[in-house]
Backbone as a printed PyTorch tensor [residue, N CA C, xyz], in Angstrom:
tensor([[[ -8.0360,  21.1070, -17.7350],
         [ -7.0550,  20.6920, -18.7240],
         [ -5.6610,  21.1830, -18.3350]],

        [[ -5.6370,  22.4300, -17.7280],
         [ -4.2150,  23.3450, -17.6650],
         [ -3.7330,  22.1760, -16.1070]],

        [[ -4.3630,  21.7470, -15.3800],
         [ -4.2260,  21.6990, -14.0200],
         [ -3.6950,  20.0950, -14.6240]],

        [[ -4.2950,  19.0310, -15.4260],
         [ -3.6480,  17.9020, -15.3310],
         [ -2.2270,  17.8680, -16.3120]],

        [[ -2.3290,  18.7090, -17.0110],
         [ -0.9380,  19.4180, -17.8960],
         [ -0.0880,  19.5640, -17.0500]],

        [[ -0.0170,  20.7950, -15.9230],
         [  1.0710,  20.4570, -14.8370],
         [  0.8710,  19.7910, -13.9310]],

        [[ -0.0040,  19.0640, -13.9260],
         [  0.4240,  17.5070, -12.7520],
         [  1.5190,  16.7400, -13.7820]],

        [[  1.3630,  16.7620, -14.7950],
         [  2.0060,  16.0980, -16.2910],
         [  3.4100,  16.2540, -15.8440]],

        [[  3.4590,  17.5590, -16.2910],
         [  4.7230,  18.3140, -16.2030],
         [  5.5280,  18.0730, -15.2180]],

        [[  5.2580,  18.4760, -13.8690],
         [  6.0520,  17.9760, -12.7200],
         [  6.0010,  16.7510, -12.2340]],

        [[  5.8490,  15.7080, -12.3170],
         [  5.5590,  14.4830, -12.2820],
         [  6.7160,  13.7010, -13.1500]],

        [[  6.5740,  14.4420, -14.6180],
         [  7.7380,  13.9780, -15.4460],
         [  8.9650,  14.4310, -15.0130]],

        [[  9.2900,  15.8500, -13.8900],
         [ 10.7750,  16.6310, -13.8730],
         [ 10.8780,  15.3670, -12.7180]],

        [[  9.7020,  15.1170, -11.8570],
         [ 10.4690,  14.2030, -10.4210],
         [ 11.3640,  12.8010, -11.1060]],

        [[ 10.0600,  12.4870, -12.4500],
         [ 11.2590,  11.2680, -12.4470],
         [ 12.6510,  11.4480, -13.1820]],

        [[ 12.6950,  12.3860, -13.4100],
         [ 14.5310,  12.5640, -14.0580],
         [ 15.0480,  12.6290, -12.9410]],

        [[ 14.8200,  13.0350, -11.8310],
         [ 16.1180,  13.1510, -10.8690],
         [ 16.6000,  11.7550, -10.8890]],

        [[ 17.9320,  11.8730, -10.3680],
         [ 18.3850,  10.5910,  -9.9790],
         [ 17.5060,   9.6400,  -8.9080]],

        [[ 17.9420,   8.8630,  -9.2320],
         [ 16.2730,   7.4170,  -9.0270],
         [ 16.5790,   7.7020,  -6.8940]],

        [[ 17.8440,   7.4650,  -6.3700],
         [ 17.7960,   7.8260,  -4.9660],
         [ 18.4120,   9.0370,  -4.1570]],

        [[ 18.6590,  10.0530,  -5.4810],
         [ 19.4580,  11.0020,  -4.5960],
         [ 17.8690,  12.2440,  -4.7720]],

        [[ 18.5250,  13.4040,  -4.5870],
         [ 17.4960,  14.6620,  -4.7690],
         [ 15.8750,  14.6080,  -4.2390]],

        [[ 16.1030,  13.7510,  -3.1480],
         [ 14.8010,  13.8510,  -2.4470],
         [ 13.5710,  14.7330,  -2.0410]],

        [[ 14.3000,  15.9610,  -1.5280],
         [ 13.4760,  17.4950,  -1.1230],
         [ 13.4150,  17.7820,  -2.7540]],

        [[ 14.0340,  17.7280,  -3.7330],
         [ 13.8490,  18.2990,  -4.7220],
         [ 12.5740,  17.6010,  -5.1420]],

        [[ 12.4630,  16.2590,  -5.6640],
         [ 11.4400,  15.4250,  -6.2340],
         [ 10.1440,  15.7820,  -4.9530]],

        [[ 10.5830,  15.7900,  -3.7750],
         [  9.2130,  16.1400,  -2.7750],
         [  8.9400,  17.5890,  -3.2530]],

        [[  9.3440,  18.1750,  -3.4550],
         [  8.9180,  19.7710,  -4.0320],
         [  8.1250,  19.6300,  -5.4110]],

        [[  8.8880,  18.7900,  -6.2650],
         [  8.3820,  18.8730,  -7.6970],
         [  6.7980,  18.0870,  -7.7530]],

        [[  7.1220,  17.3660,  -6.5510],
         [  5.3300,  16.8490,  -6.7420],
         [  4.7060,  17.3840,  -5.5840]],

        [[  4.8140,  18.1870,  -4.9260],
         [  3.7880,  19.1140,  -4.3070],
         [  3.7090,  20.1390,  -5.8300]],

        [[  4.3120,  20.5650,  -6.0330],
         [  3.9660,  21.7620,  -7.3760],
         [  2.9420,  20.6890,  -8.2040]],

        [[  3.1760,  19.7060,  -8.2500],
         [  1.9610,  18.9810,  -9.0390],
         [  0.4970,  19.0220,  -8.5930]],

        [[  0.0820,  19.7350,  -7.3160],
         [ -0.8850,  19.3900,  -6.2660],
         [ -0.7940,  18.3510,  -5.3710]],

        [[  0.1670,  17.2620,  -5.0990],
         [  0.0270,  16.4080,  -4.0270],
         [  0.7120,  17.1870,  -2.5590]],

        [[  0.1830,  16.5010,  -1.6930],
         [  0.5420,  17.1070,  -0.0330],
         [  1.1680,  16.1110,   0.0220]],

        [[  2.8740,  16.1000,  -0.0470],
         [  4.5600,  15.5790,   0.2090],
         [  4.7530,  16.3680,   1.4630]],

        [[  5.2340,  15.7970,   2.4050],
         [  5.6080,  16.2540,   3.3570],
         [  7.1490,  16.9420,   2.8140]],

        [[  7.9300,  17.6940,   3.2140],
         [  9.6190,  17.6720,   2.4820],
         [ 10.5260,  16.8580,   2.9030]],

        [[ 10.3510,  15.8720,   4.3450],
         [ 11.0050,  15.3840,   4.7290],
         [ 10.5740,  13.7820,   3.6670]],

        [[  9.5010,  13.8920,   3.3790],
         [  9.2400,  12.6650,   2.6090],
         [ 10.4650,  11.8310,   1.5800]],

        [[ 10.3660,  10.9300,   1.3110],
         [ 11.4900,  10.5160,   0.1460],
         [ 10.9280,   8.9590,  -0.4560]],

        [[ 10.6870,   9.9260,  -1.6850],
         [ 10.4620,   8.8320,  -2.6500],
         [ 11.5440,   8.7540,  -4.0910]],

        [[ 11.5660,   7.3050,  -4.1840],
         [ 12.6390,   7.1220,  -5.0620],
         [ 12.0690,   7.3580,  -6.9010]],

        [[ 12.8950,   7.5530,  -7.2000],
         [ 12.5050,   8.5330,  -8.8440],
         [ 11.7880,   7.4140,  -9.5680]],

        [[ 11.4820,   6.0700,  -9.6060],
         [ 10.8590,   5.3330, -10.4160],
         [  9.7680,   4.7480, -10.1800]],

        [[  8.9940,   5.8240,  -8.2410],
         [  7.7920,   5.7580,  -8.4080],
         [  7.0040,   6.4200,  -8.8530]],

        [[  5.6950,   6.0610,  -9.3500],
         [  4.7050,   6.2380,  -9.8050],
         [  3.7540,   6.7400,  -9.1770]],

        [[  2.9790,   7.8100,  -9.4780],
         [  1.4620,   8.4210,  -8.7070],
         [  0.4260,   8.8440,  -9.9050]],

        [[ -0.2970,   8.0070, -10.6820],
         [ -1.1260,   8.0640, -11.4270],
         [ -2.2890,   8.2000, -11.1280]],

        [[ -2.9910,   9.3260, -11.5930],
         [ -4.7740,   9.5000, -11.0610],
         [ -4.9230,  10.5280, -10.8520]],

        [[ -6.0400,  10.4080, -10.6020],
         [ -6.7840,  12.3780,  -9.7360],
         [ -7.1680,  12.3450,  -8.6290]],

        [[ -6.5330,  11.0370,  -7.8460],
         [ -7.0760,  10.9860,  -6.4450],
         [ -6.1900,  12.3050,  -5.4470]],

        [[ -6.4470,  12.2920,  -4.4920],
         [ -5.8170,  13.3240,  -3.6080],
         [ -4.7730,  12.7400,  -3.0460]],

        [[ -3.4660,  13.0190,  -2.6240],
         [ -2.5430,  11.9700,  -2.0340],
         [ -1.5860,  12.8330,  -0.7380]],

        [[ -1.2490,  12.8010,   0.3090],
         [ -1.2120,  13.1800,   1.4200],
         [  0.2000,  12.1750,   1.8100]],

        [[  1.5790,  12.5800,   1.7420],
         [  2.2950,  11.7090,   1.9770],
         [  3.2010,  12.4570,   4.0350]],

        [[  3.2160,  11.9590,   4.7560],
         [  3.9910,  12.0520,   6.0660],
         [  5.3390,  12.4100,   5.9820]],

        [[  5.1930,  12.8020,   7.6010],
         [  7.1240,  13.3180,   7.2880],
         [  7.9370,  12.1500,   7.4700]],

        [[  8.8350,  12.0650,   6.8280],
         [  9.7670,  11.2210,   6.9490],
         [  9.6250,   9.6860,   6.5480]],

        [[  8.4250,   9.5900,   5.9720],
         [  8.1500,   8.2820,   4.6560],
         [  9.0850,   8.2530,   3.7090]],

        [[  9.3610,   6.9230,   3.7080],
         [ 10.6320,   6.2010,   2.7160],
         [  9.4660,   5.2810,   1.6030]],

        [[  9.0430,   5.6370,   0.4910],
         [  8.4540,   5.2550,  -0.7580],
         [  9.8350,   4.5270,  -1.6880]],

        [[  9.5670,   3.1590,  -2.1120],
         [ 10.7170,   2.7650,  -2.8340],
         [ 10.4830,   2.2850,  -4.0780]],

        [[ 11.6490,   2.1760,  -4.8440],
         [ 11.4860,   1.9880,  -6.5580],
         [ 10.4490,   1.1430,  -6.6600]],

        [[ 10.0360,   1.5230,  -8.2230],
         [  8.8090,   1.0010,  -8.8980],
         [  7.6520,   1.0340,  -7.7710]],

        [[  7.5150,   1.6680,  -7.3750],
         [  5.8670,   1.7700,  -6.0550],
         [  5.2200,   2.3800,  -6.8920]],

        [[  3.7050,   1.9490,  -7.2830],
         [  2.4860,   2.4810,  -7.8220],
         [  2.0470,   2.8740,  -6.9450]],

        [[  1.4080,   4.0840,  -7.2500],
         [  0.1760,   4.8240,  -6.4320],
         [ -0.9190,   5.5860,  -7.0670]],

        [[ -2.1390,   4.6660,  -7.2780],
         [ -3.0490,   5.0960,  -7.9030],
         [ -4.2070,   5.0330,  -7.9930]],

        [[ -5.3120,   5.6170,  -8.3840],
         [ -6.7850,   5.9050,  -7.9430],
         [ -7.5280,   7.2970,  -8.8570]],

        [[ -8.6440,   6.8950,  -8.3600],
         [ -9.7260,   7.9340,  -8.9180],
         [ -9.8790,   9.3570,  -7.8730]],

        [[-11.3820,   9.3530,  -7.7720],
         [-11.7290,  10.4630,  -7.1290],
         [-11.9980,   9.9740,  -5.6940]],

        [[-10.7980,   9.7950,  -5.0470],
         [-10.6530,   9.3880,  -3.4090],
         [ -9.8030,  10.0810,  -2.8780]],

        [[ -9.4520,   9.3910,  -1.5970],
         [ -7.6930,  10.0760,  -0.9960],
         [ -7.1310,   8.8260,  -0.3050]],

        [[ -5.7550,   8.8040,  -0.9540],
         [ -4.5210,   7.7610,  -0.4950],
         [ -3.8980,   8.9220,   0.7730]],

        [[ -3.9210,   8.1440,   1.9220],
         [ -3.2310,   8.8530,   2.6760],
         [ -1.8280,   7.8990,   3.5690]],

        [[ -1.0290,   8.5020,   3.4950],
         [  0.3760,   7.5000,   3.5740],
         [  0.7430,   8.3620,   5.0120]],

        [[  0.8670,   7.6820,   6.2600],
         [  1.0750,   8.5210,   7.5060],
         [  2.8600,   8.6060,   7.6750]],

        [[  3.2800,   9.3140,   8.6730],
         [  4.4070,   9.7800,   8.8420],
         [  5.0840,   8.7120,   9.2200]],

        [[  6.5330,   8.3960,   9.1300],
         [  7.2360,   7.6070,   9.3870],
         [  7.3060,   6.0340,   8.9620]],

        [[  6.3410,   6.5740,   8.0670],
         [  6.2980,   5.0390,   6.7790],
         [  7.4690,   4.6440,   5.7420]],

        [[  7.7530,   2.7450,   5.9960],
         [  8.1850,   2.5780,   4.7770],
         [  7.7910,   1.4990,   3.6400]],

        [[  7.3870,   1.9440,   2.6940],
         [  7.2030,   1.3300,   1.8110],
         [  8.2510,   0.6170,   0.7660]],

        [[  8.5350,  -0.5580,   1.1470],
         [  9.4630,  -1.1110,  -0.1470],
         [  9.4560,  -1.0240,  -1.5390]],

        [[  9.7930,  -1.6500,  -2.4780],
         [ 10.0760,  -1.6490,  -3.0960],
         [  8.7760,  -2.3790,  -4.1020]],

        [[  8.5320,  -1.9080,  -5.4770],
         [  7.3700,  -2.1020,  -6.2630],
         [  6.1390,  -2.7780,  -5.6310]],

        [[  5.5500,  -2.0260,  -4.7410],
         [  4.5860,  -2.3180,  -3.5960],
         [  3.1960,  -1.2520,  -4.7150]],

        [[  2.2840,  -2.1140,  -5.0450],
         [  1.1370,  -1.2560,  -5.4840],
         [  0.2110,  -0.5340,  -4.4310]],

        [[ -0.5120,   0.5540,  -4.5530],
         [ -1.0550,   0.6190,  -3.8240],
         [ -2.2920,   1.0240,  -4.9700]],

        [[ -3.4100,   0.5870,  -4.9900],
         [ -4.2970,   1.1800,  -6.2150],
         [ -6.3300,   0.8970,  -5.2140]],

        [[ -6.3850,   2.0320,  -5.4570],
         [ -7.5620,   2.8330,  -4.9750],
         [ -9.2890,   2.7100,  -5.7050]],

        [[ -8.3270,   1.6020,  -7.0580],
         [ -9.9440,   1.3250,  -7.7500],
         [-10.0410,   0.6000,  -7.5410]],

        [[-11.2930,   0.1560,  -8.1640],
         [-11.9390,  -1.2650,  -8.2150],
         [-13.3370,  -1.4640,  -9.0210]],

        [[-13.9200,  -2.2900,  -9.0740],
         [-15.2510,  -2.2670,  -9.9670],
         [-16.7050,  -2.6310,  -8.9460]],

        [[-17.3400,  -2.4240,  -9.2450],
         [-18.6820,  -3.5880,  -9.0280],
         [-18.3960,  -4.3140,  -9.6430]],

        [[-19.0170,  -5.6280,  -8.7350],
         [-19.4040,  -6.8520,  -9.1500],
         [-20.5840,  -7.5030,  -9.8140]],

        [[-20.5660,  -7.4370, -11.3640],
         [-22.1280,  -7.4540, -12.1910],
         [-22.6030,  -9.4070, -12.8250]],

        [[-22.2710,  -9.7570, -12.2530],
         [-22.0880, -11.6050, -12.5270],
         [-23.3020, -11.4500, -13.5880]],

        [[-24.2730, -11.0180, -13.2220],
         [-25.6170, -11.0310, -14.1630],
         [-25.2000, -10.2910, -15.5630]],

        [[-24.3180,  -9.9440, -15.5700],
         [-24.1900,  -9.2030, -17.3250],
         [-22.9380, -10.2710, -18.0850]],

        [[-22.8380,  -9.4670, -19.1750],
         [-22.1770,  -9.8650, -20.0070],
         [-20.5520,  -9.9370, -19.4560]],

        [[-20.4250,  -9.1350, -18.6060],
         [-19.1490,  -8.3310, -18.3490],
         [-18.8230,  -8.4070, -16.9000]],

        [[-18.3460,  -9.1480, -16.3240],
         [-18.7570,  -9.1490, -14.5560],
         [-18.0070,  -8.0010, -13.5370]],

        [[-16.6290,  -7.4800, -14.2470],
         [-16.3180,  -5.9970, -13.9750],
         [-17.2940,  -4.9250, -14.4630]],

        [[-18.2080,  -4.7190, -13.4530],
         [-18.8900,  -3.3790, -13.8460],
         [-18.5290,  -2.0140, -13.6780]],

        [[-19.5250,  -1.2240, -13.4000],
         [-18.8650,   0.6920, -13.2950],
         [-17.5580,   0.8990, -12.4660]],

        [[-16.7470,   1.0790, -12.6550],
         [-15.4670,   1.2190, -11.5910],
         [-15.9350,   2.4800, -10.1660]],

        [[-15.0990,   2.5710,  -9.6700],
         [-15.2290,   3.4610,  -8.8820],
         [-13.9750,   2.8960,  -7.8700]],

        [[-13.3330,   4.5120,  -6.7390],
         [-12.2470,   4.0380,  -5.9950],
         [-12.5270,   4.5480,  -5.0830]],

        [[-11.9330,   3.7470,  -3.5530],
         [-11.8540,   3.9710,  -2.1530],
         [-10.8820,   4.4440,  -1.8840]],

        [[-11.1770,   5.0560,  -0.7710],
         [-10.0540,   5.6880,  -0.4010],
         [ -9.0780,   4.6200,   0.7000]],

        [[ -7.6450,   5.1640,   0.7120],
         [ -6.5830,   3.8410,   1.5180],
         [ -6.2160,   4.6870,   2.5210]],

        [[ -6.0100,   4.3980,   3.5800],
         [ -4.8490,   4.9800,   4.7520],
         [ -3.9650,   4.0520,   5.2660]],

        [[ -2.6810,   4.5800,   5.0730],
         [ -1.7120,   4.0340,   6.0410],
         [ -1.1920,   4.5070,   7.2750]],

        [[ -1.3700,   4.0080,   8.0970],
         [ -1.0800,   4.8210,   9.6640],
         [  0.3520,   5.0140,   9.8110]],

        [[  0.7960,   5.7870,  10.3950],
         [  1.8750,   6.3200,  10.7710],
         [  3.2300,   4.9600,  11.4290]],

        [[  4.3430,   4.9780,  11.1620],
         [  5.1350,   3.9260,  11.5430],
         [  4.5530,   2.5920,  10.7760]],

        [[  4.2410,   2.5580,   9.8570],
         [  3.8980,   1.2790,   9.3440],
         [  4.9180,   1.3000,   8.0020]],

        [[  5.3860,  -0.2190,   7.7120],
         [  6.3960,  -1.0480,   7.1140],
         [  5.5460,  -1.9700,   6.3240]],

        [[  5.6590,  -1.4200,   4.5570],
         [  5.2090,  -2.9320,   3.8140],
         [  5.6620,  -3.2110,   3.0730]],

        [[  6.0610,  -4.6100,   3.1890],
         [  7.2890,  -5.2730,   3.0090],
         [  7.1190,  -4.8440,   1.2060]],

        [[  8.0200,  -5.3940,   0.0560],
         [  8.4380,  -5.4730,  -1.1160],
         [  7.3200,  -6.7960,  -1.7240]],

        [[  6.9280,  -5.7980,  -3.0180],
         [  5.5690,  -6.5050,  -3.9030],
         [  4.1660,  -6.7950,  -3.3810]],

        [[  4.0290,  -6.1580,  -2.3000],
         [  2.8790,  -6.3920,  -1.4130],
         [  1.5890,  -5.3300,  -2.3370]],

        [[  0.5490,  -5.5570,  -2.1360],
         [ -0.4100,  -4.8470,  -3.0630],
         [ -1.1210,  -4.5700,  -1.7830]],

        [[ -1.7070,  -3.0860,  -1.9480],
         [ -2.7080,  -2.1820,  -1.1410],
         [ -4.1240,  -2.1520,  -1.5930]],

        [[ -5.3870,  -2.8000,  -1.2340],
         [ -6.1620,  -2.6770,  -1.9820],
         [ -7.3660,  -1.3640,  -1.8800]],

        [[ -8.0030,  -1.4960,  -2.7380],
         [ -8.9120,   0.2140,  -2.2360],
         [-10.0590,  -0.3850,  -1.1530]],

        [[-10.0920,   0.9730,  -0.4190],
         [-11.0200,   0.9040,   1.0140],
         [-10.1610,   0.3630,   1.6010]],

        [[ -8.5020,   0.2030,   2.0410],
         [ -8.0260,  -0.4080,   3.2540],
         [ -7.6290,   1.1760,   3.7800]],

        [[ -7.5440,   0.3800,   5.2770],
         [ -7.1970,   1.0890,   6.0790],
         [ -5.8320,   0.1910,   6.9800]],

        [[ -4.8580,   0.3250,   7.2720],
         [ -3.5140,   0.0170,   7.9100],
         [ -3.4940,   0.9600,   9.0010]],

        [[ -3.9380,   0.0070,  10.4190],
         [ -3.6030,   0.8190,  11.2470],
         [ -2.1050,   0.9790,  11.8370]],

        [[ -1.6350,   2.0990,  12.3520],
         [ -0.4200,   2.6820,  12.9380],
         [  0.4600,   1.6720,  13.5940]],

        [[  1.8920,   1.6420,  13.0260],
         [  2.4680,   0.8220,  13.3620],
         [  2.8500,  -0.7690,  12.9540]],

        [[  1.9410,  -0.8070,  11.7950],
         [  1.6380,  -2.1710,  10.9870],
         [  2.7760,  -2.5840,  10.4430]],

        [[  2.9930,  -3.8360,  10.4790],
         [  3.3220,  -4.4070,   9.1450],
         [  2.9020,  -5.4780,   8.2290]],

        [[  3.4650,  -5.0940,   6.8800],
         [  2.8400,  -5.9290,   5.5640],
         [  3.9380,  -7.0280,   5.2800]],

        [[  3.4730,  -8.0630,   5.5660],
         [  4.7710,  -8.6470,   4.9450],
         [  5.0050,  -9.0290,   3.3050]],

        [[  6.1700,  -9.1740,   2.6600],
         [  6.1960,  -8.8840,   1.6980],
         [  5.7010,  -9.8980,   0.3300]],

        [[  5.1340,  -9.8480,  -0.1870],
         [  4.0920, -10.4210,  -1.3670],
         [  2.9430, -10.5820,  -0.7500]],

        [[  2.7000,  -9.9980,   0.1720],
         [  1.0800, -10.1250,   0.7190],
         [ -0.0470,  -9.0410,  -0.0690]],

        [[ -1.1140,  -9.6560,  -0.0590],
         [ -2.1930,  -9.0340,  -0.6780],
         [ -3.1280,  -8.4030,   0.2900]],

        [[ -3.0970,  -7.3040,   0.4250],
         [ -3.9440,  -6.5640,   1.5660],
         [ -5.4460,  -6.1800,   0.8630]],

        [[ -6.6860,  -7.1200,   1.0940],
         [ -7.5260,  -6.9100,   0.6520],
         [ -8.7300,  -6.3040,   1.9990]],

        [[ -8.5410,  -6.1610,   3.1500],
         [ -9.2930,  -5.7980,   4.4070],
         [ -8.5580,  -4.8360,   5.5960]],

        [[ -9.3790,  -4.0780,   5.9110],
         [ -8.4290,  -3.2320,   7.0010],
         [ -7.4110,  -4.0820,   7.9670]],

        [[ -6.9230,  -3.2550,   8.7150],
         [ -6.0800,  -4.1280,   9.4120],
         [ -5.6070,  -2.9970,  10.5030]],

        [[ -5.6940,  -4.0410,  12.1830],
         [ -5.8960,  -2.8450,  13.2920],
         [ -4.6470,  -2.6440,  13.4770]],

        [[ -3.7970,  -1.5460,  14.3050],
         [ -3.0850,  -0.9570,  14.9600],
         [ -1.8870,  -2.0870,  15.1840]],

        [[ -0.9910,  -1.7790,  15.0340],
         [  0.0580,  -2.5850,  15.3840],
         [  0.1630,  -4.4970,  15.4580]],

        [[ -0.3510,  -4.5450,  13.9030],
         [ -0.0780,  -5.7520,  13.5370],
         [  0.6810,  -6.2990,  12.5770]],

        [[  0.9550,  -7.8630,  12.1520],
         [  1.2950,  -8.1220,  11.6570],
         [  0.6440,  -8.9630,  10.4970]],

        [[  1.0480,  -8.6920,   9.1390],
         [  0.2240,  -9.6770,   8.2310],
         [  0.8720, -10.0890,   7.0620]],

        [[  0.1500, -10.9810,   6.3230],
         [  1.2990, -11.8400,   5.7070],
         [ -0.0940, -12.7270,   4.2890]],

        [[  0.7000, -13.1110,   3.4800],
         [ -0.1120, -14.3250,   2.5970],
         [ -1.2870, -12.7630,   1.6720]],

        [[ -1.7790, -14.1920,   0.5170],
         [ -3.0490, -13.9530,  -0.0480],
         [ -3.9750, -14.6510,  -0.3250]],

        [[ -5.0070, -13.7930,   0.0140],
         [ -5.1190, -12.3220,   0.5820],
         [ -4.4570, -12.5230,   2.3030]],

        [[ -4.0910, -11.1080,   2.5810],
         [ -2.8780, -10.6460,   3.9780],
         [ -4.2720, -11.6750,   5.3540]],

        [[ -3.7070, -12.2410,   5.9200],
         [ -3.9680, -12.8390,   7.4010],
         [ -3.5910, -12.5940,   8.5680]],

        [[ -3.9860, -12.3420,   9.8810],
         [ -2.9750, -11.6590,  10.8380],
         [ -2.1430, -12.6550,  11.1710]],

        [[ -0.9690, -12.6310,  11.2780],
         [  0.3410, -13.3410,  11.5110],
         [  0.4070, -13.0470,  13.0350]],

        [[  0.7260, -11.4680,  13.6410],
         [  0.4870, -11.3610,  15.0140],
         [ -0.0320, -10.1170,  15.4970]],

        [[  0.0020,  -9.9780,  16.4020],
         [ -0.6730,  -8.6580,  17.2260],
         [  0.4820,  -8.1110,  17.8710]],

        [[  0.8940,  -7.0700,  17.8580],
         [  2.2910,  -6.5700,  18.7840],
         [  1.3530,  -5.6190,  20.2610]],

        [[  0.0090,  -6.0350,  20.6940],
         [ -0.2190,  -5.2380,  21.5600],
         [ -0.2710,  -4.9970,  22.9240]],

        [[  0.6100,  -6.4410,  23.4400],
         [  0.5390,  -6.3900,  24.7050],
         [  2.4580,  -5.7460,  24.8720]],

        [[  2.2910,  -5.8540,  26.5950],
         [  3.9390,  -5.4590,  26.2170],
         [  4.5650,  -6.4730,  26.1360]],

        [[  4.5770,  -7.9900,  26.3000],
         [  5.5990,  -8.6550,  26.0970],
         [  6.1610,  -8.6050,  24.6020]],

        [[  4.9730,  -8.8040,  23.4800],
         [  4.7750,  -7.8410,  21.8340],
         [  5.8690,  -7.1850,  21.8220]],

        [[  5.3130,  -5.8290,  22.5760],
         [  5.7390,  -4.1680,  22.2010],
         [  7.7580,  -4.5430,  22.3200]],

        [[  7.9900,  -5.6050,  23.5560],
         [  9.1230,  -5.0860,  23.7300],
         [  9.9900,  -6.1740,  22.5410]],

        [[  9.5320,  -7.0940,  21.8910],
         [  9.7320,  -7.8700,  21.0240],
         [ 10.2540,  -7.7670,  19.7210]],

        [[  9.1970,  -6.4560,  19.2250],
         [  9.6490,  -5.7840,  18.0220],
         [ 10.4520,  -4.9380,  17.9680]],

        [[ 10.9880,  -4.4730,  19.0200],
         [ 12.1860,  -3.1960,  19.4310],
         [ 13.2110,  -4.2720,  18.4200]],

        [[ 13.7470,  -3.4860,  17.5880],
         [ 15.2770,  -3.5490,  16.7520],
         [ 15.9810,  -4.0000,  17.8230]],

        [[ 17.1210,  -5.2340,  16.9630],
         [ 18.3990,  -5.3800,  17.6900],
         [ 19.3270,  -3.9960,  18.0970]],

        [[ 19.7620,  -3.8630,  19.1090],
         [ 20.8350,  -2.7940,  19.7410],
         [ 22.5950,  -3.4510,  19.5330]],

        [[ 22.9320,  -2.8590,  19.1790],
         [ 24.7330,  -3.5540,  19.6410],
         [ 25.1330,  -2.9300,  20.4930]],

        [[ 25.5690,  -3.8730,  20.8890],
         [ 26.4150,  -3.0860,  22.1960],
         [ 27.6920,  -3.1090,  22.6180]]])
């Protein structure tokens, strides 16, 4: 009881900070809640982390307004150098499927999600439970991620489809950012 009281508590001080400034502060105020925030982490004040799942955020992850993050008794793990746009769900439950009853959402229960390190998903995109995002990914944005997805790809639509593979080098050198020069 005392332990979800101050998850309560600090959870409520992160979202008063200002919605994009006080970053190390809000990453402090929700490690004091029990989550593992990296300090370099930065999430903006009008996301959300609802649940008792375990949550594990990387250094230097950019989390953006209105982002849900939520689940049961699993672990969301968000790898280093992630960015997450803007009101992007990420949610860790789900039900059985009971067609034979009255009720076809049966007992809930949640998976656990990983996002690999250097991965980008785009704005309104939904995370579903049991994915896995391998390193380097991207989500494009309103896509529905209902299945893992390997190492340095690209995906898109709903439910998410691979759009491309960045793994050869003609790929690798493709996605390199414009330079000015």
């Amino acid at each position: 009881m005392m332990r979800s009281f101050r998850k309560a508590i600090f959870l409520r001080l992160a979202r008063l900070l200002p919605a994009t400034r006080c970053y190390r502060q809000r990453s402090w105020l929700i490690r004091k809640a029990g989550f593992d925030v990296d300090p370099t982490a930065r999430l903006c004040g009008s996301a959300q982390i609802l649940g008792t799942f375990r949550l594990k955020v990387g250094a230097n992850t950019f989390i953006g307004h209105e982002t849900l993050i939520t689940g049961g008794d699993c672990e969301i793990l968000i790898g280093a150098s992630c960015d997450i746009s803007t009101r992007v769900l990420i949610i860790a439950g789900t039900h059985e499927l009971t067609p034979q009853n009255e009720k076809v959402a049966g007992p809930g229960r949640s998976e656990n999600i990983v996002i690999g390190d250097g991965c980008w998903i785009g704005a309104n995109s939904t995370i579903l439970a049991g994915v896995t995002i391998g390193p380097r990914s991207f989500v494009a944005a309103g896509a529905t991620v209902t299945r893992s997805i390997p190492a340095r790809s690209m995906v898109g639509g709903v439910p998410a489809r691979l759009i491309r593979s960045f793994s050869d080098h003609a790929d690798a050198e493709a996605e390199l950012p414009l330079q000015k020069e």
